[in-house]
C-alpha positions as a printed Julia matrix, in Angstrom:
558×3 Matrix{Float64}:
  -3.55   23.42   12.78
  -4.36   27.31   11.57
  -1.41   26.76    9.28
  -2.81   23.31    7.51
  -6.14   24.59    7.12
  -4.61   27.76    5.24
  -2.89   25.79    3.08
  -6.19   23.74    2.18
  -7.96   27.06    1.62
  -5.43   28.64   -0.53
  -5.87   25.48   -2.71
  -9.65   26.16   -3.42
 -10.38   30.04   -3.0
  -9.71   30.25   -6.75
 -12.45   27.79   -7.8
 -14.05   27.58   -4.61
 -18.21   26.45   -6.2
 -16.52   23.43   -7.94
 -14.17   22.32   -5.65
 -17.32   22.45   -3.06
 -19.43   20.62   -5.99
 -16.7    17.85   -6.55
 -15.87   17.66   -2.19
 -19.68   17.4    -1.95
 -19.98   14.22   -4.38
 -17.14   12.46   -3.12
 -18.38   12.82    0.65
 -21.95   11.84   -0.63
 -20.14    9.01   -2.59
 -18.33    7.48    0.64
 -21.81    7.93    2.49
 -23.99    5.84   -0.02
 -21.32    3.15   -0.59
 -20.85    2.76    3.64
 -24.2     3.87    5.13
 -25.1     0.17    5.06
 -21.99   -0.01    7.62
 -25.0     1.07   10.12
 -26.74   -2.53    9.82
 -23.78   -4.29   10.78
 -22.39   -5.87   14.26
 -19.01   -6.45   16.0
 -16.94   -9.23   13.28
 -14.13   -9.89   15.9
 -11.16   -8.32   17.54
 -14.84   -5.65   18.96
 -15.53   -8.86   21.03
 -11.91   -8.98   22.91
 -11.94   -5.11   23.11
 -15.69   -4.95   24.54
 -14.41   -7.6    26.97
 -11.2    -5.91   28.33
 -13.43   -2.42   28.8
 -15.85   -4.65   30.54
 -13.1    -5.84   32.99
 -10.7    -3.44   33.49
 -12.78   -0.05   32.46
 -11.2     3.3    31.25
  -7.64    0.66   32.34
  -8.35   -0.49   28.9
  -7.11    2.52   26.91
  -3.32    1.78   28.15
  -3.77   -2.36   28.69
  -0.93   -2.63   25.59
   0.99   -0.24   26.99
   4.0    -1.7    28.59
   5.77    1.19   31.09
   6.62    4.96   30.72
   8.89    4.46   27.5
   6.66    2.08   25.37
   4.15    5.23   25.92
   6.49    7.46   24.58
   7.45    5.81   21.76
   3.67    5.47   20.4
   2.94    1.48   21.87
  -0.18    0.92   22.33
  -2.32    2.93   20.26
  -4.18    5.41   23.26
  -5.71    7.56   20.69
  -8.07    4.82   19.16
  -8.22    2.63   22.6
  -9.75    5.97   23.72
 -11.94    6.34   21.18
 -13.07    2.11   21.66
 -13.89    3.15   25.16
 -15.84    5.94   24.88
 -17.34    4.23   22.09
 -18.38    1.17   24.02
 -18.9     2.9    27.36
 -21.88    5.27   26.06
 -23.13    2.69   23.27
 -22.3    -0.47   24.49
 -22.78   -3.4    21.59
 -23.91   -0.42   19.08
 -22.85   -0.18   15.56
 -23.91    3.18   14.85
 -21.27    5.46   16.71
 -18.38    2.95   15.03
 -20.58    3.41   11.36
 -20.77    6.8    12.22
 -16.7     7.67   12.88
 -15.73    5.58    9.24
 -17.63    7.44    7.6
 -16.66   10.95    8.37
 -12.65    9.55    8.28
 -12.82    8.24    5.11
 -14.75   10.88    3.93
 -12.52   13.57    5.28
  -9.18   10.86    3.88
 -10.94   10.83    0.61
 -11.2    14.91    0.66
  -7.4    14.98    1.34
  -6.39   13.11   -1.46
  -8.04   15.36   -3.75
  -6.69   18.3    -2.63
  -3.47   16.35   -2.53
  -3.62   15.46   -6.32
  -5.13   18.62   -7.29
  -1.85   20.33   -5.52
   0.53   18.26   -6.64
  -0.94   18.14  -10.37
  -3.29   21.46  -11.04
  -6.21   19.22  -12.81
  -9.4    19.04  -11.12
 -11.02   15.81  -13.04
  -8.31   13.65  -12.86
  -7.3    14.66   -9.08
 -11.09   13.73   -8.84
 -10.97   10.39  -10.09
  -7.88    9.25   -8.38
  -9.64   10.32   -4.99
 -12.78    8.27   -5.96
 -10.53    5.15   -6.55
  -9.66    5.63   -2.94
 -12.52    6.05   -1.78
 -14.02    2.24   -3.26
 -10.73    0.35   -3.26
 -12.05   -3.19   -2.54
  -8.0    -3.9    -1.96
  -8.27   -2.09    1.62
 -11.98   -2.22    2.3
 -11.94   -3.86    5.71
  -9.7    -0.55    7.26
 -13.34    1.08    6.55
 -15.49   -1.74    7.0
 -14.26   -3.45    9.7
 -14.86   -1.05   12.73
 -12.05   -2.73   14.87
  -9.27   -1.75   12.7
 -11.37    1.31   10.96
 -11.02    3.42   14.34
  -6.96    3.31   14.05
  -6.17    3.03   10.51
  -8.51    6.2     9.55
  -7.44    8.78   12.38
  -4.04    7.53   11.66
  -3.95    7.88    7.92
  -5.87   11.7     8.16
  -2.76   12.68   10.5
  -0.62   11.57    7.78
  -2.4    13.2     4.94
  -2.1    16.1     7.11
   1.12   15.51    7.89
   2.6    15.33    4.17
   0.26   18.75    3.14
   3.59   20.27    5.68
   6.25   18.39    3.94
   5.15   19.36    0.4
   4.98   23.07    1.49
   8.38   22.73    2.71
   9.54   21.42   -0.52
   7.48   24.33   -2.59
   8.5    26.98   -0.02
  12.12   25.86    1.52
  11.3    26.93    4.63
  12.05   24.63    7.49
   9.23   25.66    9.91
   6.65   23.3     7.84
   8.96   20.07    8.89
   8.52   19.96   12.62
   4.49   19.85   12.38
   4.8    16.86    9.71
   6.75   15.42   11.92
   4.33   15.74   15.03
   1.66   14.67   13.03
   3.63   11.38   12.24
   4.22   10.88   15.41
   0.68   11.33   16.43
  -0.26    9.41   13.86
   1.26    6.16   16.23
  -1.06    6.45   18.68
  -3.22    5.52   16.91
  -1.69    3.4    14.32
   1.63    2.64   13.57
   1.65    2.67    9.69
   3.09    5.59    9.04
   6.46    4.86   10.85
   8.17    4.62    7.67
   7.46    8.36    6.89
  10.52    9.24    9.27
  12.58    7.43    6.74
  10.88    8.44    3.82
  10.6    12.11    4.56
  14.36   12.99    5.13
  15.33   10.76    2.1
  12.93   11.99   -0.5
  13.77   15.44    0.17
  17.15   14.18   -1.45
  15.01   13.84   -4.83
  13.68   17.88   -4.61
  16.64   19.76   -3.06
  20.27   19.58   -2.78
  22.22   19.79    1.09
  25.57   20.01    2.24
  26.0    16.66    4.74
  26.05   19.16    8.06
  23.15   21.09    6.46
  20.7    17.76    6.1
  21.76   16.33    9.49
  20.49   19.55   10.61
  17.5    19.57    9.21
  16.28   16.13    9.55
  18.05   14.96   12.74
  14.85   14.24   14.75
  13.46   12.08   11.84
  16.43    9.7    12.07
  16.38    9.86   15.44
  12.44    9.13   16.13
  12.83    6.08   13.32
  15.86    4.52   15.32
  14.26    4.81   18.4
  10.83    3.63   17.61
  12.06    0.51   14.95
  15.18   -0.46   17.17
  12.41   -0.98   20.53
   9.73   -2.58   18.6
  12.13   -4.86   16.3
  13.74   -5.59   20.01
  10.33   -6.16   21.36
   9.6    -8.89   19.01
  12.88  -10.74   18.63
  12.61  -11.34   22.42
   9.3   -12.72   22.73
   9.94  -16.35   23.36
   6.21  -17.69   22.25
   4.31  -17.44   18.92
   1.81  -14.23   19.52
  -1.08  -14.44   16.69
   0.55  -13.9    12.76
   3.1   -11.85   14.24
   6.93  -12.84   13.6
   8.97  -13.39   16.88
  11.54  -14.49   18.82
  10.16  -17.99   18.64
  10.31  -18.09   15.01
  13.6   -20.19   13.77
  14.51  -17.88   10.77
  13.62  -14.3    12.72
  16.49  -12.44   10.82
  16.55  -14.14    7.26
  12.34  -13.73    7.48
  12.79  -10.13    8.16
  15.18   -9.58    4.98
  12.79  -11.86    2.76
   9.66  -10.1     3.53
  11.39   -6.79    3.1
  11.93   -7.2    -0.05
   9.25   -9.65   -1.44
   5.86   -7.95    0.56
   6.72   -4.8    -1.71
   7.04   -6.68   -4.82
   4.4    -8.32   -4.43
   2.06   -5.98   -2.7
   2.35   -3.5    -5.0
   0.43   -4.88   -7.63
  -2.26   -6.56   -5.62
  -3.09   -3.39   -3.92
  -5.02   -2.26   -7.15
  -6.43   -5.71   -8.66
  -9.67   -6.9    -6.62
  -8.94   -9.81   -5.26
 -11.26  -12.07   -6.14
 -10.82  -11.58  -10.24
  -7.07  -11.92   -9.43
  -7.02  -15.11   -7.73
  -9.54  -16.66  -10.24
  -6.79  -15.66  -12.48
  -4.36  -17.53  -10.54
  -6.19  -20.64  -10.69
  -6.71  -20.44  -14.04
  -2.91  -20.14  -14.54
  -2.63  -22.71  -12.55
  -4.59  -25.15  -14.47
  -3.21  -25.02  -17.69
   0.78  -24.3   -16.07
   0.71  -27.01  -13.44
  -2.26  -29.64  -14.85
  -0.4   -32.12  -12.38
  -0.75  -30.52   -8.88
  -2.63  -32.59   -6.75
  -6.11  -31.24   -6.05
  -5.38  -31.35   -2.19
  -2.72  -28.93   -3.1
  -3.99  -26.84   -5.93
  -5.43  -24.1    -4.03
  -2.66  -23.58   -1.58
  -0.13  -23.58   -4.57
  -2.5   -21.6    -6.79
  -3.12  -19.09   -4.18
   0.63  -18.55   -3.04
   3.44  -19.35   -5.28
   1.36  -18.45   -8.91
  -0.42  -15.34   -7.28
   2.83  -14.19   -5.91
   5.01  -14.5    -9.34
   1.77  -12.81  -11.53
   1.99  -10.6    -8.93
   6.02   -9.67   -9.24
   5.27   -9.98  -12.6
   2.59   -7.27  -12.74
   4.47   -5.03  -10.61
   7.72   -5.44  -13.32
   5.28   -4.05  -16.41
   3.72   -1.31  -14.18
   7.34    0.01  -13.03
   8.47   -0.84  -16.57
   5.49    1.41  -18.13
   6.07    4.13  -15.51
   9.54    4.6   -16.41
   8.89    4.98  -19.87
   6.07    7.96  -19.39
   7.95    9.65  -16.4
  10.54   10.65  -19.33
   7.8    12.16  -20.87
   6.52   14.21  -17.37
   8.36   17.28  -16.96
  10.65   17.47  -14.21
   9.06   19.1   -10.79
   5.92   16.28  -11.85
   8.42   13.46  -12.39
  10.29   14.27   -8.77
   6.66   14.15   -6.85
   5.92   10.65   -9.09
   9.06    9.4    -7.88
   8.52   10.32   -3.99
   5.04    8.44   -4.11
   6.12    5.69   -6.39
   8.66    5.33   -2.92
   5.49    5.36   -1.03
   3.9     3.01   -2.18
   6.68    0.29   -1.87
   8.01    1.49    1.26
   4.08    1.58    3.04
   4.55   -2.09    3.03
   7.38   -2.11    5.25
   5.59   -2.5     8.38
   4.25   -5.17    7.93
   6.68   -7.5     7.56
   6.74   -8.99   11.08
   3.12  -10.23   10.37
   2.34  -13.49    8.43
   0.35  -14.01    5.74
  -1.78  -17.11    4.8
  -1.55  -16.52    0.83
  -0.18  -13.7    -1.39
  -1.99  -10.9    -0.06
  -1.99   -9.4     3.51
  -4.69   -9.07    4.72
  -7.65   -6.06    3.48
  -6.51   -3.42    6.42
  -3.03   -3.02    5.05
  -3.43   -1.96    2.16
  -5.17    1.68    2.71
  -2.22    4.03    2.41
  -1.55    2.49   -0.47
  -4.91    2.85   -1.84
  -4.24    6.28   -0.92
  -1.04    6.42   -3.05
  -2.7     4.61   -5.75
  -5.12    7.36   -5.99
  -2.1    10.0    -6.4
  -0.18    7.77   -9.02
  -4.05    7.57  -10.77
  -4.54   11.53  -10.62
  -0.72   11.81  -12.59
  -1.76    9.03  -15.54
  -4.87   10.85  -16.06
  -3.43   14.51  -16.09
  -0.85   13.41  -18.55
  -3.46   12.02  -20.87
  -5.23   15.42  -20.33
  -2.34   17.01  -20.87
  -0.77   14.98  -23.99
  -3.87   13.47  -25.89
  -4.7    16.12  -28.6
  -7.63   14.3   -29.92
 -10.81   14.76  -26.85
 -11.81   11.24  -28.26
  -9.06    9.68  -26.29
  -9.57   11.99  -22.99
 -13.29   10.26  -22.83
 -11.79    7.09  -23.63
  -9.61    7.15  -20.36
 -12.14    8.35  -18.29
 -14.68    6.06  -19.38
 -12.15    2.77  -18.71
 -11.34    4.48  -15.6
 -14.93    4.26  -14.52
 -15.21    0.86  -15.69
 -12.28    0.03  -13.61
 -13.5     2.1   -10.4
 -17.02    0.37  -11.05
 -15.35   -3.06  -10.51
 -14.35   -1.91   -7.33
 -17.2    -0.47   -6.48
 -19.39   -3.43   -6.68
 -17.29   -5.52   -5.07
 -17.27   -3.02   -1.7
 -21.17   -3.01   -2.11
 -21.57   -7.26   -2.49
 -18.96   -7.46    0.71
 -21.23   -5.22    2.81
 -24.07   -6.79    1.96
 -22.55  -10.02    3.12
 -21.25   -8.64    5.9
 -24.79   -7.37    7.0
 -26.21  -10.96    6.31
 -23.65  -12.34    8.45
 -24.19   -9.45   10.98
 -27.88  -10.08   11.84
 -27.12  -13.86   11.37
 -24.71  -13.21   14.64
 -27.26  -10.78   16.33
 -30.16  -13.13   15.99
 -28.49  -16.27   17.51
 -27.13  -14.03   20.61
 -30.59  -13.02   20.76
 -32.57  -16.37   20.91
 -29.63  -17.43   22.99
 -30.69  -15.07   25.63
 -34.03  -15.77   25.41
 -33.63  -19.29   25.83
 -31.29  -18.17   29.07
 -31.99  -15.12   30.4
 -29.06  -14.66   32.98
 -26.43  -16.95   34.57
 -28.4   -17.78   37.45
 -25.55  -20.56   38.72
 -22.39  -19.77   40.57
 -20.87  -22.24   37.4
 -21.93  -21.91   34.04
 -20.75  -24.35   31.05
 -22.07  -23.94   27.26
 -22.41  -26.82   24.87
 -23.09  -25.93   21.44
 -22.69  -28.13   18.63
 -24.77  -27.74   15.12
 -25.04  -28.98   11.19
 -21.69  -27.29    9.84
 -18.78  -26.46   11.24
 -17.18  -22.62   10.42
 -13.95  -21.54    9.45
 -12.33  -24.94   11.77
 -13.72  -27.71   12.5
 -15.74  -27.56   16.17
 -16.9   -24.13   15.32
 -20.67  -24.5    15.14
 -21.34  -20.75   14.94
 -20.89  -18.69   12.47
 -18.4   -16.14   14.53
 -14.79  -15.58   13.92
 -13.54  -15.73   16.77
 -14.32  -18.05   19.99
 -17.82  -18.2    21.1
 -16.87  -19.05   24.29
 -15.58  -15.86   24.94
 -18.65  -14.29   23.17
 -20.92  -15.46   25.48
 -19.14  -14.9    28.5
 -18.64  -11.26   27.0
 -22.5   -11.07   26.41
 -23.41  -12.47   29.89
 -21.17  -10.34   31.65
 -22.91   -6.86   32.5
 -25.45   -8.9    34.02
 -23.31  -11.84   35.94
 -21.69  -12.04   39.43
 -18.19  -12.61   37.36
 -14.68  -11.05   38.43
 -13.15   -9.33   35.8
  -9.96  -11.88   35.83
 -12.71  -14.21   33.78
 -12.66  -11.62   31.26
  -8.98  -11.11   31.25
  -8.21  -14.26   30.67
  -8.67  -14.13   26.71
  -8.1   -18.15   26.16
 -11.58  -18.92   24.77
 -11.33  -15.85   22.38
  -9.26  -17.99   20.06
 -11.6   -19.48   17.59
 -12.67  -23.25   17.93
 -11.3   -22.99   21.62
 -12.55  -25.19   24.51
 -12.44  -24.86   28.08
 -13.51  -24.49   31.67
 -12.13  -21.83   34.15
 -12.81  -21.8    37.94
 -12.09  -18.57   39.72
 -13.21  -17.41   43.71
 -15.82  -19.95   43.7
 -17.6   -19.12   40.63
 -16.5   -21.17   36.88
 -17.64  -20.84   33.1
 -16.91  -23.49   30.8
 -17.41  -23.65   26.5
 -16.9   -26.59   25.02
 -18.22  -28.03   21.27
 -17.08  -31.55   21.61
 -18.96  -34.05   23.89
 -16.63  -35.98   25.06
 -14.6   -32.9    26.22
 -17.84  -31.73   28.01
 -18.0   -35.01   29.76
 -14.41  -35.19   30.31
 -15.1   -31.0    32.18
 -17.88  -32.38   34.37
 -15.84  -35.39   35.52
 -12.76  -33.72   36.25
 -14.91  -30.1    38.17
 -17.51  -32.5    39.6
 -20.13  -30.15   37.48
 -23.98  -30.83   38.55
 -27.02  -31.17   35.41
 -27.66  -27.36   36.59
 -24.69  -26.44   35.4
 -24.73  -27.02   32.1
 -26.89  -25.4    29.26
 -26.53  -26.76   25.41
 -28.03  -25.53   22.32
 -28.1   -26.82   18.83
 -27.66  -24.52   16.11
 -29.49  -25.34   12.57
 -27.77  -23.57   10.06
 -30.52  -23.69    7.23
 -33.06  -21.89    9.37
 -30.7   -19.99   11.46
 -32.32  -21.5    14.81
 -30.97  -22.15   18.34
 -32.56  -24.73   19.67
 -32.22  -25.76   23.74
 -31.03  -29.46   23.96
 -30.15  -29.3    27.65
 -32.62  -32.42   28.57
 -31.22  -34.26   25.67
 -27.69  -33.99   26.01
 -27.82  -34.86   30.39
 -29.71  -38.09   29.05
């Protein structure tokens, strides 16, 4: 670690009061945009993780571990299920610590990427800007936002950043020692996300672009790269062909076109990812629907939004991508050569970054928010280059302020976007909190050895029978919340069925059972069939316009 740290001093000693000034802002930046974070609650995937700590304790770190070898090759992620438990363990249902952790990555991530820029291309402003796209990307605001994903994409992408600092002073210095700690820090990287697998590939083949290597000399030198990507792909590609049931969004055995879906996606979650990774996505799918309307005036209306959403976002998208390449050609003729080389490796980057991800689904044109940080984070580089040639080539200062200033306007977009998502999310947030709340003070504790939950309500959420508005099953909320203070193996918590939104059910373990159910019928259907007594049971009603839980017990055993 001495050794990265002296390479990040030797990059500011020369200007060291304005590369603190411009650090300082873009830290202070991060913290005003994501401070709000702090106000916020567990969104989803918290609620399953709280829940396996709950039952199987400090166990949880290596529950998706599967034996000695997954561990070795990086399954799991340990690093950020140990930072979850320690998390939850000391500040159980708190915000704060999760608030606290994004905001230091990112800010540290956003840091990097300066220093990055400012290496690769020796201008301050523009290596400045670039970083400050990065840092308000509304593409890839849920990796910060979202604390369930935020503890293992932002450890995962600073080991990375760290990681390539090494490989670019191997290429500036030719000396092989800087490889082997790039590649540990990939490889650490895993553990606690596994993003930047592709970097063993990437690495070893971009060095291609900078130096030249006699066939023995570049198996030499890269061996363990190959090596570590054929192990790791081949036993997670194996992992999922062989799974014989559907698991989540994830592609698997199961799936009738594994291979062909594979080749597909490899090719068309690039094309098309590369371009939405810097357009917000809400002006880009209004876009789409607007194309949609005058291109295809005869789409059914039942259709128009899955079709406007998919097949038109996905060709503007190819589409997009095609002019950016196009106009990136064109000016990299124009970048001198050792500029043009390091354009090349990230342009590379940002394709390859997407790689990944093609054993998971998608629902419409883009993947989901979390996916797309590293390539916010290339975005930023590719940013820092356009403005440092317009620096560099505009003679006229007119036209220098005129790039910065659309720049802004551009970063602004973004920027207000992050800040209207947060603020939603903290609605939603203390929406969540407060029905928990009067839920518990409506019922304490689980004073019955069998405890069911009725809740029905005015609107349903996300799927029909959802009557809350959570994301995931309130059944398994509840049961979560209740816990600490229940009589409840930890089997009940372990068995995750009723964490799948809008899911009903009753489970009956060692005497004791706890049942969820939205639907009447099925309630009366549970009682029949587990001879359930009127003490049993406990409904609410849930008004949505004043956000009040209302105890309809009495009403509903009528």
């Amino acid at each position: 670690m001495r050794k990265f740290f002296r390479v990040c001093g030797n990059l500011t000693k020369k200007a060291i009061p304005l590369n603190a000034l411009l650090i300082a802002s873009l830290a202070v930046v991060v913290l005003y945009t994501y401070f709000p974070l702090t106000k916020t609650f567990y969104q989803q995937d918290e609620w399953l993780g709280f829940g396996s700590y709950l039952a199987n304790g400090a166990g949880y770190i290596f529950s998706s571990t599967e034996g000695i070898l997954s561990l070795i090759l990086a399954q799991g992620r340990i690093f950020s299920g140990f930072v979850f438990y320690l998390f939850v363990k000391f500040f159980p249902l708190s915000i704060v610590p999760f608030a606290i952790f994004t905001i230091v990555f990112h800010s540290l991530n956003v840091v990097l990427i300066f220093l990055l820029g400012k290496k690769i291309f020796k201008r301050v402003l523009p290596a400045f800007l670039g970083s400050l796209f990065f840092a308000l990307s509304s593409v890839s605001q849920s990796a910060v936002t979202w604390p369930a994903t935020s503890i293992n994409t932002l450890p995962s992408t600073t080991l990375i950043l760290m990681s390539l600092f090494f490989y670019f002073n191997y290429l500036n210095l030719s000396e092989k020692k800087w490889l082997l700690p790039s590649f540990l820090l990939i490889y650490l990287s895993l553990f606690f996300k596994e993003t930047g697998i592709f970097l063993f590939l990437l690495l070893p083949l971009s060095a291609l672009i900078f130096k030249r290597f006699t066939l023995a000399g570049y198996i030499k030198t890269f061996w363990y790269y190959f090596l570590g990507t054929g192990l790791i792909i081949t036993f997670r590609l194996l992992q999922f062909m062989y799974t014989p049931h559907q698991q989540a969004l994830f592609l698997t055995g199961s799936s009738k076109y594994f291979v062909d879906s594979l080749v597909v996606r490899s090719i068309l979650y690039p094309l098309t990812s590369f371009s939405l990774s810097i357009v917000p996505p809400t002006q880009f799918l209004n876009f789409a629907r607007y194309i949609t309307n005058v291109y295809y005036p005869f789409i059914p209306e039942s259709q128009f939004i899955l079709v406007a959403q998919t097949v038109v976002l996905d060709l503007l998208s190819v589409i997009l991508t095609g002019i950016i390449v196009f106009i990136s050609v064109l000016v990299l003729k124009v970048t001198e050569i050792k500029v043009r080389k390091a354009v090349v490796f990230w342009l590379f980057f940002l394709f390859i970054n997407f790689l990944p991800y093609v054993i998971i689904s998608k629902s419409f044109s883009y993947l989901e928010s979390r996916y797309y940080y590293l390539a916010s984070m290339a975005w930023a580089i590719i940013f820092t280059w356009f403005l440092s040639l317009i620096f560099q080539k505009a003679k006229h200062v007119l036209v220098k302020i005129l790039a910065v200033l659309l720049f802004v306007s551009f970063l602004s977009l973004h920027a207000k976007t992050v800040v209207l998502d947060i603020n939603q999310l903290i609605v939603e947030s203390q929406t969540r909190l407060r029905i928990l709340n009067q839920i518990t003070a409506l019922k304490p504790k689980l004073d019955s050895k069998k405890n069911v939950f009725y809740v029905t309500g005015d609107t349903d959420y996300l799927v029909p029978g959802n009557k809350v508005p959570f994301q995931q099953g309130f059944g398994y909320t509840l049961l979560a919340w209740y816990f600490p203070k229940s009589g409840y193996s930890s089997d009940f918590l372990n068995d995750t069925e009723l964490f799948e939104i809008g899911k009903e059910g009753y489970l009956e373990l060692h005497g004791l059972g706890f049942g969820y159910f939205s639907n009447l019928e099925n309630l009366k259907t549970a009682i029949g069939e587990n001879k359930l007594s009127d003490d049993d049971i406990t409904a609410f009603y849930y008004n949505s316009k004043n956000k009040d839980v209302i105890d309809i017990t009495k009403t509903i055993l009528k």
